Phi, psi and omega in degrees: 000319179309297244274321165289342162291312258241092183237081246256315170339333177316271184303004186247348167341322154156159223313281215307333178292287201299343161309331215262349195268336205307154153284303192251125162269123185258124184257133166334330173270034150289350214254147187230105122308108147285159181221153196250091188290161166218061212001141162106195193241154153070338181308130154188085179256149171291145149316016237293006161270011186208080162326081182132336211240161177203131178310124177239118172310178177283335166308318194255357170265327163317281192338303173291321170315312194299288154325310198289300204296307180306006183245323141119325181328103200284338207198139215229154172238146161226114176257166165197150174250145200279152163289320164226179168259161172201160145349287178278331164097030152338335188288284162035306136264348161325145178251008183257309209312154198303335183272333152311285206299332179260008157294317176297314162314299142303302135026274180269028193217340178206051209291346178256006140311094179319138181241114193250126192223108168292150169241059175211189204229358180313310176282352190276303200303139185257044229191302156078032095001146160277346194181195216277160192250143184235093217018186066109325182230160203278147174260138188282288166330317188274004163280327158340253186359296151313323167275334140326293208292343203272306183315293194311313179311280195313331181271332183302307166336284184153014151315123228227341177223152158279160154198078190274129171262015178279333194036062164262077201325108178100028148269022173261309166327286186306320204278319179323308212270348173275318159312304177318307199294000178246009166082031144240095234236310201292314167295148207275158141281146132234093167273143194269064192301301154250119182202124205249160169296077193231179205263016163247030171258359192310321191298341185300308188297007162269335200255004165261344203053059213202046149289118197256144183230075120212213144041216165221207178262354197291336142351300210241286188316151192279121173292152191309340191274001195231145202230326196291293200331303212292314161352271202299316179312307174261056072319323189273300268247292181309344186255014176263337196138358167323155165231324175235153193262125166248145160229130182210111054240174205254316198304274175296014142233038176312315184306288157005274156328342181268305158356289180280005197252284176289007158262007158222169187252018164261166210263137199237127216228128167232166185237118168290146178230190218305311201269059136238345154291292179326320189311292194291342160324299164327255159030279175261004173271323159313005208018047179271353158207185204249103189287338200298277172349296197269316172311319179284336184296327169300319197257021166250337172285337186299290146356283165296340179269012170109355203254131165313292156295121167212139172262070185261159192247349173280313190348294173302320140313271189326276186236069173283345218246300190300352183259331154341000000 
């Protein structure tokens, strides 16, 4: 007879009970979009392993900035490709190059956007690498340096976040202590703390051009198999100076994500990344799923599995869906 009160089923009952019960709310201001600047004017070609995403002049990344604010969507990352390459990836920190320029544009054009600045040097580079190379393997100390230099750019630009993704050891110290030391105490780190070596990043290295030619990544990027290492990774990075945690890619390391979630009290950040967007992209053009449906169910597991943040590619679709 107990056994029969006990109905969960209660609550499900219709949508405003389950609204009233839900745990995890996913909102828009979860949402971070990248966007891929390029040289010239007027530019705006598709993407084509990433349906929906498009290269963009700095003229057209203002635009979309604009659109992204106007969507409630709080905060854009600027990936970019350079006018030239070089052995160390000197373009990087250029301040002509399209990603200072269109940090700076936006900026002054959406000035209550939040600005996110990748930090690594893979697409500048004529090695297509994180750093300086000593034949065949990246040194890691003599990449610092650069990685300042790049950190240091992007915030004179107008970056409001750092966000190095190189997994180079000790760069959050070193990009911390080049900031401070230039009275930029305010801008944040979001470190690319765990970030592993994995086969979903392929469509970005098309649309970064930052495919490396030679070997891989697996030297520096983390392996997939290890859970203790993505610890021991967000312990150090927080004790250089982190202010937000990223684990990436997100999807397949949800498990992770709950990890760093219940071991630290810092706002904890994941990137759906390109080949778990394409995927799903694939997909629904095939009308093999409800891309509406299984995209808010992905950034809500995401969500529920602790992260604060999601760097997506969805953002705009999503919330356009969420605004409904």
């Amino acid at each position: 007879m107990f056994a029969q009160r006990l109905r969960p089923r209660r609550l499900r009952i219709s949508e405003n009970v389950r609204s009233m019960v839900r745990e995890t709310t996913l909102s828009v201001k979860d949402f971070v979009y990248p966007i891929f600047v390029v040289p010239g004017e007027n530019v705006c070609e598709p993407i084509p392993s990433m349906p929906g995403c498009n290269h963009l002049s700095v003229d057209k990344a203002v635009e979309l900035a604009k659109e992204i604010a106007s969507l409630g969507i709080p905060a854009v990352e600027v990936f970019g490709l350079p006018e030239y390459k070089d052995e160390i990836g000197s373009s990087a920190w250029d301040m002509t190059s399209p990603v200072q320029r269109a940090i700076a544009a936006i900026k002054k054009e959406v000035p209550d956007l939040v600005i996110v600045g990748d930090v690594c040097l893979c697409q500048y580079t004529t090695h297509g690498h994180c750093g300086r190379l000593d034949g065949h393997y990246v040194d890691n100390d003599a990449t610092l340096p650069l990685l300042q230099n790049v950190a240091v750019s992007q915030a004179e630009a107008g970056a409001d976040i750092i966000a190095p993704s190189d997994m180079m050891d000790g760069r959050v110290r070193a990009i911390r202590e080049a900031l401070d030391d230039r009275g930029m105490t305010n801008v944040s780190i979001m470190s690319y703390a765990v970030k592993y070596a994995s086969g979903y990043y392929g469509p970005f290295r098309d649309a970064a051009d930052s495919a490396p030619q030679f070997g891989d990544r697996k030297q520096y990027q983390m392996d997939p198999a290890n859970a203790h290492e993505a610890m021991k990774e967000v312990d150090l990075d927080i004790a250089e100076g982190a202010d937000i945690i990223m684990v990436k890619p997100a999807l397949a390391y949800l498990d992770i994500v709950h990890r760093v979630r219940e071991r630290i009290e810092y706002p904890v950040a994941v990137y759906n990344v390109s080949g778990e967007y394409a995927m799903v992209k694939a997909a629904a053009q095939n009308g093999w799923i409800d891309e509406k449906r299984i995209v808010l169910e992905t950034l809500t597991s995401m969500k529920r599995a602790g992260a604060d943040i999601i760097i997506t590619y969805h953002a705009i679709d999503a919330a356009k869906w969420l605004k409904e």
